[in-house]
CSV table of C-alpha atoms (C1' of nucleotides) in Angstrom, one decimal:
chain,number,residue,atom,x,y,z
A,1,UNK,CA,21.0,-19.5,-7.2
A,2,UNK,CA,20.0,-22.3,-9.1
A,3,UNK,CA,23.3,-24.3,-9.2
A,4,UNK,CA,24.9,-25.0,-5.9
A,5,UNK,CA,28.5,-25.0,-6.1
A,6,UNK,CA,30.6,-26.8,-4.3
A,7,UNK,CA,28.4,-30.1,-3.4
A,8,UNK,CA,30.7,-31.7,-2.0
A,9,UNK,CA,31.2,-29.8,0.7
A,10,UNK,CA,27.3,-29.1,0.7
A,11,UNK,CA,27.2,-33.0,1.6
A,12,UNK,CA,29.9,-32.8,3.9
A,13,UNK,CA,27.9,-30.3,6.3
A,14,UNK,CA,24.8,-32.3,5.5
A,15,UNK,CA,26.1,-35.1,7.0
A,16,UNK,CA,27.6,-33.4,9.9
A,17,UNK,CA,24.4,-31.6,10.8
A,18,UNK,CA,22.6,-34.8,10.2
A,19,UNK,CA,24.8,-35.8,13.4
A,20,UNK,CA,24.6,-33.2,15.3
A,21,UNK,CA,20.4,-33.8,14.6
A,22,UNK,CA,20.6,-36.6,15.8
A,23,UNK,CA,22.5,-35.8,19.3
A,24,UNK,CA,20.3,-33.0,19.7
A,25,UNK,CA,17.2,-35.1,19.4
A,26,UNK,CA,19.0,-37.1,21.6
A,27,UNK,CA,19.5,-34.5,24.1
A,28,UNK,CA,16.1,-33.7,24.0
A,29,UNK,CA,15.2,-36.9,25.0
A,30,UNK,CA,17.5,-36.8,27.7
A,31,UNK,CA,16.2,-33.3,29.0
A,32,UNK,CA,14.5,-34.8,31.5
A,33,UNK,CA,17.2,-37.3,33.0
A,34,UNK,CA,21.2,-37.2,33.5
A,35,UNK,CA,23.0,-34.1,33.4
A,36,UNK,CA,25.9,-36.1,32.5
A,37,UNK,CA,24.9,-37.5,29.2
A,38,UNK,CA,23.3,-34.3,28.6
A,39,UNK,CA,26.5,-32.9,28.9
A,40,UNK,CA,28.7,-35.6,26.9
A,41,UNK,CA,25.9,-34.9,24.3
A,42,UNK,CA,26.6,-31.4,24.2
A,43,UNK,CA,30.0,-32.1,23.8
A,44,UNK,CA,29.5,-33.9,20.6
A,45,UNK,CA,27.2,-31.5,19.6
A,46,UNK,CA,29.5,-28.6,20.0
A,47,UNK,CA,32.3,-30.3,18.1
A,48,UNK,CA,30.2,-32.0,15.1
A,49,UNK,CA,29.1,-28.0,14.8
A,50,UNK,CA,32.6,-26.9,15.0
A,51,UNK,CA,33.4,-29.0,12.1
A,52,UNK,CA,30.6,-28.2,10.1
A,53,UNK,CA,31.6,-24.5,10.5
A,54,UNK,CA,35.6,-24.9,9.7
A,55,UNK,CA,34.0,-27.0,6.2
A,56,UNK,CA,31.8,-24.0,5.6
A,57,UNK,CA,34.8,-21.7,5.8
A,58,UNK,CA,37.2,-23.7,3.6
A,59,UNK,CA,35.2,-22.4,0.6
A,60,UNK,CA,32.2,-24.8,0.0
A,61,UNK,CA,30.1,-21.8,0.0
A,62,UNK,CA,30.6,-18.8,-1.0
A,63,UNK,CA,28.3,-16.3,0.3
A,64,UNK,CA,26.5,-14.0,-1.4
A,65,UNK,CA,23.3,-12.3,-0.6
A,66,UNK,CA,20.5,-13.6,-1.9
A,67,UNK,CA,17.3,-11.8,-2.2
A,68,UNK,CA,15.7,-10.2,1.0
A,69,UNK,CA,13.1,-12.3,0.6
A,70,UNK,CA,10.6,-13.5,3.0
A,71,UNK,CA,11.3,-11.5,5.6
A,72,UNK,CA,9.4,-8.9,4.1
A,73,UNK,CA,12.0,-6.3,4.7
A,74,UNK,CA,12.1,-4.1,2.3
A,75,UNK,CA,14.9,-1.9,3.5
A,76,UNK,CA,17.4,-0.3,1.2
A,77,UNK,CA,19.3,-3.5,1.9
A,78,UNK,CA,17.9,-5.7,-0.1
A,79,UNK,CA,18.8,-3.5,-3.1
A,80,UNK,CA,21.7,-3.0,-2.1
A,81,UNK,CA,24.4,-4.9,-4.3
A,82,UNK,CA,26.0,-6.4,-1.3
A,83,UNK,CA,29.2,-6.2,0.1
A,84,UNK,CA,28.5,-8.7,2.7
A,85,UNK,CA,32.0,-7.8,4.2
A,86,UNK,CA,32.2,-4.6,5.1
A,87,UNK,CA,29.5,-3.8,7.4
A,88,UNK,CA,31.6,-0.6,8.7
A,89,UNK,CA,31.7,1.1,5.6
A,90,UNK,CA,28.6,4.1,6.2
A,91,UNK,CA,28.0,4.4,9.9
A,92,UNK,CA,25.3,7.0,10.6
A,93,UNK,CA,26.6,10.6,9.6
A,94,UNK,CA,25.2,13.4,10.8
A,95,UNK,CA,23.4,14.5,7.9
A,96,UNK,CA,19.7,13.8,7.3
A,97,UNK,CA,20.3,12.3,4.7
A,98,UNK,CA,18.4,8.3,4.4
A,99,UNK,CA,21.9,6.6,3.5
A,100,UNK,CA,21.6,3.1,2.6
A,101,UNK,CA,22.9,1.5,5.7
A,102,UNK,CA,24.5,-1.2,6.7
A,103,UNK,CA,23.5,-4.2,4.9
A,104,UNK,CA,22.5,-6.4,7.8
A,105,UNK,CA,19.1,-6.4,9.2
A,106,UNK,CA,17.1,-8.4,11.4
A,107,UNK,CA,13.6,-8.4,11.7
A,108,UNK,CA,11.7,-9.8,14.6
A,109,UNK,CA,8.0,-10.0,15.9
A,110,UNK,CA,7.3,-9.6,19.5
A,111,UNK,CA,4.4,-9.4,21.4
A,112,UNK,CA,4.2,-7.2,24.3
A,113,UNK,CA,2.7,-7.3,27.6
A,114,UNK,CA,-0.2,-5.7,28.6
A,115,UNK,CA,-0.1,-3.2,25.3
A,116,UNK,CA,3.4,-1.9,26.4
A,117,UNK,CA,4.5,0.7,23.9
A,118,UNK,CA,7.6,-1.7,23.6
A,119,UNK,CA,8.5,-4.9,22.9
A,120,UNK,CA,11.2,-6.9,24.4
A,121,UNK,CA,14.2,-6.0,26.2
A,122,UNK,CA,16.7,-7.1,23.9
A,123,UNK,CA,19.6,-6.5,26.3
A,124,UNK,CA,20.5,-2.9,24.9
A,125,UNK,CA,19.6,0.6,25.5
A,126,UNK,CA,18.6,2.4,22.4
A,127,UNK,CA,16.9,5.7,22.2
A,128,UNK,CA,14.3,7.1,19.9
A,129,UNK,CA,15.3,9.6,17.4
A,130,UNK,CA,11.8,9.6,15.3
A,131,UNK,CA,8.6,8.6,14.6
A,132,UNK,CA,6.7,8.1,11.6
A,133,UNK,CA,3.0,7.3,10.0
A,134,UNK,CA,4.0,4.8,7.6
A,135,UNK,CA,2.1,4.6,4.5
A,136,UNK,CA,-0.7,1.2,4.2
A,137,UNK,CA,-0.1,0.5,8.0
A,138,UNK,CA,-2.0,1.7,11.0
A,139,UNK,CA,0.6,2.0,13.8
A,140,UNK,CA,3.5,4.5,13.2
A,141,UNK,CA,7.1,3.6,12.9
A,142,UNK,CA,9.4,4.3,16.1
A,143,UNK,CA,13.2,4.6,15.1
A,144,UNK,CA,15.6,4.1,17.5
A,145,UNK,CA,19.2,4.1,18.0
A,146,UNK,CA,21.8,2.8,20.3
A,147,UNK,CA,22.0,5.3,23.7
A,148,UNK,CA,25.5,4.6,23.2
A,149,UNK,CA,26.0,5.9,19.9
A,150,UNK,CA,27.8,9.4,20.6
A,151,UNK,CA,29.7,7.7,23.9
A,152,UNK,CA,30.9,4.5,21.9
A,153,UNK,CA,30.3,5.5,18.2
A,154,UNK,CA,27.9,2.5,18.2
A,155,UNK,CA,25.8,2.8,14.9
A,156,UNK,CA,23.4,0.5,15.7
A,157,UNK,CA,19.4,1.4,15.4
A,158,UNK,CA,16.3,-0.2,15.2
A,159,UNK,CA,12.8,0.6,14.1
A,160,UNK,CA,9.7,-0.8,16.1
A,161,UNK,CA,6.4,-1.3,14.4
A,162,UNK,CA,3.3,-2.5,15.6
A,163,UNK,CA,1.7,-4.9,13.3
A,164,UNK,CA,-1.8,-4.2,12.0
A,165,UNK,CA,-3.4,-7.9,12.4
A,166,UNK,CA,-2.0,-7.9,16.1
A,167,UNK,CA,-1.2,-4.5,17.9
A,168,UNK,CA,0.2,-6.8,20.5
A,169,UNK,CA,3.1,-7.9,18.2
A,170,UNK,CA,6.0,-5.7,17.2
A,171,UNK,CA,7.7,-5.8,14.5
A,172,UNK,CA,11.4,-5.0,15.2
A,173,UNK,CA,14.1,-4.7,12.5
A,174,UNK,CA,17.8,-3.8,13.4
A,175,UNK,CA,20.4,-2.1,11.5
A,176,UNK,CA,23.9,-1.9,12.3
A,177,UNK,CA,26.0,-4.0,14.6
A,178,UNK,CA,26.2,-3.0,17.9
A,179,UNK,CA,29.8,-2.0,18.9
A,180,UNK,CA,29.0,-0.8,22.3
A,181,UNK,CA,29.9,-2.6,25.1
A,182,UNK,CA,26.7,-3.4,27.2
A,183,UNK,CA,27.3,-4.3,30.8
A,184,UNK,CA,24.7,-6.5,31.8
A,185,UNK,CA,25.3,-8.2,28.9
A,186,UNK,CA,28.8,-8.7,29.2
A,187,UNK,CA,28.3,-10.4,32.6
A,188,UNK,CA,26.6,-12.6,31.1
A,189,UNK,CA,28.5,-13.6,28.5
A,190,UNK,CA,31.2,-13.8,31.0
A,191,UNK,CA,29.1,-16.0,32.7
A,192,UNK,CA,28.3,-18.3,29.7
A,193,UNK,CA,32.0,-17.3,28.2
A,194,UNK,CA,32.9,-20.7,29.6
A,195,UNK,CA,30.8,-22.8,26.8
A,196,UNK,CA,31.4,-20.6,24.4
A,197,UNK,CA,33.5,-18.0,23.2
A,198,UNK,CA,31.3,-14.7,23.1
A,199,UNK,CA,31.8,-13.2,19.6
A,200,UNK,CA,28.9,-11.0,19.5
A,201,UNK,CA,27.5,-9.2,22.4
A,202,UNK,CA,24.5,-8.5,20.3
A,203,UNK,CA,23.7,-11.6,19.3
A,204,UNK,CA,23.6,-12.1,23.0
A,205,UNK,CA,20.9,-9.9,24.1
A,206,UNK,CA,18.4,-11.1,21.5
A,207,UNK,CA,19.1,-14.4,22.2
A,208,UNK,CA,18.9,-13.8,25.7
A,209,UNK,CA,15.8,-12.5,25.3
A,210,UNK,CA,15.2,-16.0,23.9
A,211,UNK,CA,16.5,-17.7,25.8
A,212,UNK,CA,14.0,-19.5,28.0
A,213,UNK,CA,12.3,-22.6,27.2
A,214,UNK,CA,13.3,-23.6,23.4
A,215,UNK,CA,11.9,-25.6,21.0
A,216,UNK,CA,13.1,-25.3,18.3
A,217,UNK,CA,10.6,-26.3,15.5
A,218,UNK,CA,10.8,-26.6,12.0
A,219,UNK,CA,8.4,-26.4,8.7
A,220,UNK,CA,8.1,-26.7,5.8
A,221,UNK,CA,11.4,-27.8,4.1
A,222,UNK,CA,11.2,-30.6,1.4
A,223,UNK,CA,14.1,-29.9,-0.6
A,224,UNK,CA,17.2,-32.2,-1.5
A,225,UNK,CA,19.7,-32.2,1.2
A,226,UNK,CA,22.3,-31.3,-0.9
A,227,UNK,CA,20.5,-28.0,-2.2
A,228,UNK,CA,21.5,-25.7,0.8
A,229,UNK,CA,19.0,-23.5,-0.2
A,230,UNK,CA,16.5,-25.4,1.2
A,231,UNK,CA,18.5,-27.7,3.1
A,232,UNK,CA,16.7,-28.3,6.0
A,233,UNK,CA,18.1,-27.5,9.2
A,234,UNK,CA,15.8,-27.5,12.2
A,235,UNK,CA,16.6,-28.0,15.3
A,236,UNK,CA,13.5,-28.9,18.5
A,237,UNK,CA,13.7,-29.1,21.6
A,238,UNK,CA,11.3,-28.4,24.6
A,239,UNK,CA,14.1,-27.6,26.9
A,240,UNK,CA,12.7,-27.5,30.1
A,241,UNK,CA,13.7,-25.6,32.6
A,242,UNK,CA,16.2,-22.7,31.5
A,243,UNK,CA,17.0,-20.4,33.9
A,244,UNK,CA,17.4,-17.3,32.2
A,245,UNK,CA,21.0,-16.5,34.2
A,246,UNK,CA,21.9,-19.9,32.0
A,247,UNK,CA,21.4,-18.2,29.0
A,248,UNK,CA,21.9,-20.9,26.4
A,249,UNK,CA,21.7,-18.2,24.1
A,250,UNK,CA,24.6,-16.3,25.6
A,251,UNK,CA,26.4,-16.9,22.3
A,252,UNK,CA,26.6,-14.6,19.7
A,253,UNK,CA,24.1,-14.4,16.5
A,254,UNK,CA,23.1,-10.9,16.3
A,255,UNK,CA,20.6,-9.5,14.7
A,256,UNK,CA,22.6,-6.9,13.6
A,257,UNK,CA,25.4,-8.9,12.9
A,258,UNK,CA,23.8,-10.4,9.9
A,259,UNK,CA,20.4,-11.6,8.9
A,260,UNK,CA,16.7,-11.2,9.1
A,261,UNK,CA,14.7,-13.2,11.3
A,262,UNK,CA,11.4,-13.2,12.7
A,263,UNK,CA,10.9,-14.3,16.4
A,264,UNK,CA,7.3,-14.2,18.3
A,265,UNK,CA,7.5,-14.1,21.5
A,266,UNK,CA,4.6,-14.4,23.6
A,267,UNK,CA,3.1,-11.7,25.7
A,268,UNK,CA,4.1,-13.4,29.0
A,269,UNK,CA,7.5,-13.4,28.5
A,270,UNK,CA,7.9,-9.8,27.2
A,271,UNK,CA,9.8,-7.4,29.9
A,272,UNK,CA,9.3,-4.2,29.6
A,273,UNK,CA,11.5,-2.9,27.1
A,274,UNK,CA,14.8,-1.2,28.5
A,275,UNK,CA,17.9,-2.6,28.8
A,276,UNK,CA,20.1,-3.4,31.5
A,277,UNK,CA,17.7,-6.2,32.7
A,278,UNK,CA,18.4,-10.1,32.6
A,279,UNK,CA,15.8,-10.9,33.8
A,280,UNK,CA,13.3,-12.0,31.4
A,281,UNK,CA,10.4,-14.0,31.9
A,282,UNK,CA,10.9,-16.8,29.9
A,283,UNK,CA,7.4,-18.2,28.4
A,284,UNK,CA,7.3,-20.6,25.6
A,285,UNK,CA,8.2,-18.2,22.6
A,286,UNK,CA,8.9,-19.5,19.0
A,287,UNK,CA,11.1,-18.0,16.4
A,288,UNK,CA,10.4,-18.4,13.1
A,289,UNK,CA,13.0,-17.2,11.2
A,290,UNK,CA,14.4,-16.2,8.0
A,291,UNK,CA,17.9,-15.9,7.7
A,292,UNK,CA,20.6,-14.5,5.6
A,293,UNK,CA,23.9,-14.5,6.9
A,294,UNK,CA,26.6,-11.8,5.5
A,295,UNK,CA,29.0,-13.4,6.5
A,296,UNK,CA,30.5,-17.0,7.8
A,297,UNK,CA,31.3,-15.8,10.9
A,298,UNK,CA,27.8,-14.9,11.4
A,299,UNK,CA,26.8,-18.2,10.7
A,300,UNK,CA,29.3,-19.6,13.0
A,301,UNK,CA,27.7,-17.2,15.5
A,302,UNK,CA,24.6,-18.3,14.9
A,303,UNK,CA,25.3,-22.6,14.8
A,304,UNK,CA,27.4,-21.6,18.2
A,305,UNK,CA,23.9,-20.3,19.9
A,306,UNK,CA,22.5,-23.2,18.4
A,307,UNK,CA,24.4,-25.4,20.2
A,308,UNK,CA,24.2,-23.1,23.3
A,309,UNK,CA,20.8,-23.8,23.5
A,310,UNK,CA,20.5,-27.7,23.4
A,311,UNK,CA,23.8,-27.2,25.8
A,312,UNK,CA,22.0,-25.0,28.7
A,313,UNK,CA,22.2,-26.9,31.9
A,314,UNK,CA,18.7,-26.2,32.0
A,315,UNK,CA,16.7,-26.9,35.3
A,316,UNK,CA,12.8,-26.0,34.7
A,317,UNK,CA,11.9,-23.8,31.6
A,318,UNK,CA,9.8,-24.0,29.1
A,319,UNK,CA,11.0,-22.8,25.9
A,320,UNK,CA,9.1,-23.1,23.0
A,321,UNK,CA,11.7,-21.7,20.2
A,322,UNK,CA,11.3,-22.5,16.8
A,323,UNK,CA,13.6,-21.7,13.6
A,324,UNK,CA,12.0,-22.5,10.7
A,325,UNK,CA,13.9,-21.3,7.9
A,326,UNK,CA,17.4,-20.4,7.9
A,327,UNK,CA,19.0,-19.0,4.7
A,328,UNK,CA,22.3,-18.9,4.3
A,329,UNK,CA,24.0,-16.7,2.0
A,330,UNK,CA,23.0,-17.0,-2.0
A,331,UNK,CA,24.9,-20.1,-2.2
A,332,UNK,CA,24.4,-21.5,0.9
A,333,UNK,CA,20.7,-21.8,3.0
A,334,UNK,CA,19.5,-23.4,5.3
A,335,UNK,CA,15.7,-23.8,6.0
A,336,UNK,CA,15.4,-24.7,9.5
A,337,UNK,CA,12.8,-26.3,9.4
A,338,UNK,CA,11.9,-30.1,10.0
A,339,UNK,CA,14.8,-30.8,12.0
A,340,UNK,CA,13.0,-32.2,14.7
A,341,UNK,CA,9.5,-34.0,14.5
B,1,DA,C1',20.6,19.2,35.8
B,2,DT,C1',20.7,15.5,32.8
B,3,DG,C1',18.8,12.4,29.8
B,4,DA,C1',14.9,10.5,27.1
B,5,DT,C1',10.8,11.3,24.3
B,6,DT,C1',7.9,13.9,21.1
B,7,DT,C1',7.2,15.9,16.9
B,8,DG,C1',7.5,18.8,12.9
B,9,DA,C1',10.9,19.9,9.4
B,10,DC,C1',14.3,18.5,6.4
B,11,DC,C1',16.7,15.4,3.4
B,12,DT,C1',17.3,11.4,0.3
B,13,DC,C1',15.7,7.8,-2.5
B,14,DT,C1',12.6,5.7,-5.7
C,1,DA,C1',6.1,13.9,-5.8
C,2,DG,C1',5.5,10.8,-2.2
C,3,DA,C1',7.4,7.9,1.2
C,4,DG,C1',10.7,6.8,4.5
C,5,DG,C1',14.6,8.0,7.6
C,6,DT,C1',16.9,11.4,10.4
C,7,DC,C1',17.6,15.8,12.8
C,8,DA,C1',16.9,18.8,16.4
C,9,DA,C1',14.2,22.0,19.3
C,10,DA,C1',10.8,21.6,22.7
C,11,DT,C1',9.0,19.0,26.2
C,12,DC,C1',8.8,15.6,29.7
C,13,DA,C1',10.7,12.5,33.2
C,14,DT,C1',14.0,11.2,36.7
DNA sequence: ATGATTTGACCTCT
DNA sequence: AGAGGTCAAATCAT
């Protein structure tokens, strides 16, 4: 991970997310004022992204997991050699056995109101299978899967775990890629379809769930531009008002789809913890995240909810959302992190 | 009656 | 052998 390949290319995007920087700080600035420019920004926005995906995929990176790093996941993924690609190879089986799953995880913290046993509702219905004590931690483990797994075959699951320094915030890590088809959310996304082509229904919910008032922040990067690994890539913005039925984030980056994140959300805006709601109450909530995309598509998923967020027609939010480190695959990162300031 | 949760046992991995 | 993940019967909720 030392040498970067393909630099050129590397500079190519740097450039072209410099841009899109740029219009989004605009944006931001223009928040408060015309819907029109906002809109025209977007635009550019959108496109300058579009670009910057269709360099990633000509080859300038090519992606392979790094290490699981920060997230502090220490799942069988991460040692897992890493065949990024195929994330249908092992669905659940019936067996008891502890396969190593799917490589793609996504780890999240979320607070939850009023000590609810669960955090947020990110836009699916899962059920729990299992709990466990977990050794050096004093709140068990609660495993849960999708409730559509025997009607759909959807193999997604996810394990909730309070943390020990605040028993208000859960940790959440997903496995699998959801390949149900959730109602509610796919209103939505019909909805939202219009800016951008819904690729991942998953992504959607957890982005939903973020969607409210973003601001995006960013910390700590102070790498060379051209070393994607550190490349930082942050995007701010106290969007006001975003009405949660605008879901900026109708767009795709799933957790399962790809890569480990952590998002806090605060208490306020935590619902309750079931699906089929969209209604969440949006409070100021502030991802920091760590991400490793499997896959370029993921990433596209995930610069396409970017850009649905600073393109929300947003009328009086508050989001706080906050990426601070994005990591591409081995060769290609992204640390979100002083992107606005 | 149906579906979700609880919980102890079982299985696999390290 | 211990820890973590899943199963499945029992129990609870709607």
């Amino acid at each position: 991970m030392d040498s970067m390949e393909g630099n050129g290319g590397s500079r190519l995007v740097v450039t072209e997310l410099s841009h899109i920087k740029e219009l989004v700080k605009q944006l931001e600035v223009q928040l408060g004022g015309s819907p029109e420019l906002c809109k025209h920004l977007v635009s550019q926005i959108f496109s300058l992204t579009e670009r910057s995906i269709g360099m990633i995929k000509s080859g300038s990176f090519d992606g392979r997991k790094r290490a699981a790093g920060d997230a502090g996941l220490d799942s069988p993924l991460s040692t897992t050699p890493s065949p990024l690609s195929d994330v249908s190879d092992v669905p659940f089986k019936t067996n008891k056995k502890r396969k190593t799953m799917e490589k793609r995880q996504y780890q999240i913290t979320v607070s939850s109101t009023g000590g609810a046993e669960t955090p947020v509702d990110d836009g699916h219905s899962w059920r729990k299978y299992g709990q466990k004590e977990i050794l050096g931690t004093k709140h068990p483990r609660g495993y849960y899967r999708c409730t559509h797994r025997n009607s759909q075959g959807c193999v997604a699951t996810k394990q909730v775990q309070r943390t020990d320094e605040d028993p208000t915030l859960f940790n959440v890590i997903y496995h699998g890629t959801h390949t149900c088809v959730q109602k509610a959310v796919a209103g939505q996304a019909a909805a939202a379809g219009k800016n951008q082509p819904l690729q991942n229904p998953d992504a959607h919910c957890l982005l939903q769930s973020m969607s409210s008032s973003l601001t995006v922040k960013t910390e700590g990067l102070a790498t060379e531009p051209q070393d994607w690994s550190t490349m930082p890539f942050c995007l701010s913005s106290p969007v006001t008002g975003l009405a949660p039925e605008h879901n900026p984030f109708s767009t795709p980056s799933t957790p399962e789809n790809c890569f480990a994140r952590r998002v806090s959300l605060s208490p306020s805006l935590v619902s309750p913890a079931t699906s089929d709601s969209n209604h969440l109450s949006m409070a100021p909530f502030h991802v920091a995240g760590n991400a490793e995309w499997c896959a370029q598509s993921e990433l596209q998923e995930v610069v396409s909810a970017l850009v649905a967020v600073t393109s929300t027609p947003v009328p009086a939010m508050e989001t706080d959302f906050s990426v601070d480190g994005f990591e591409f695959d081995p060769d290609f990162t992204i640390d979100v992190s002083s992107f606005f300031e």
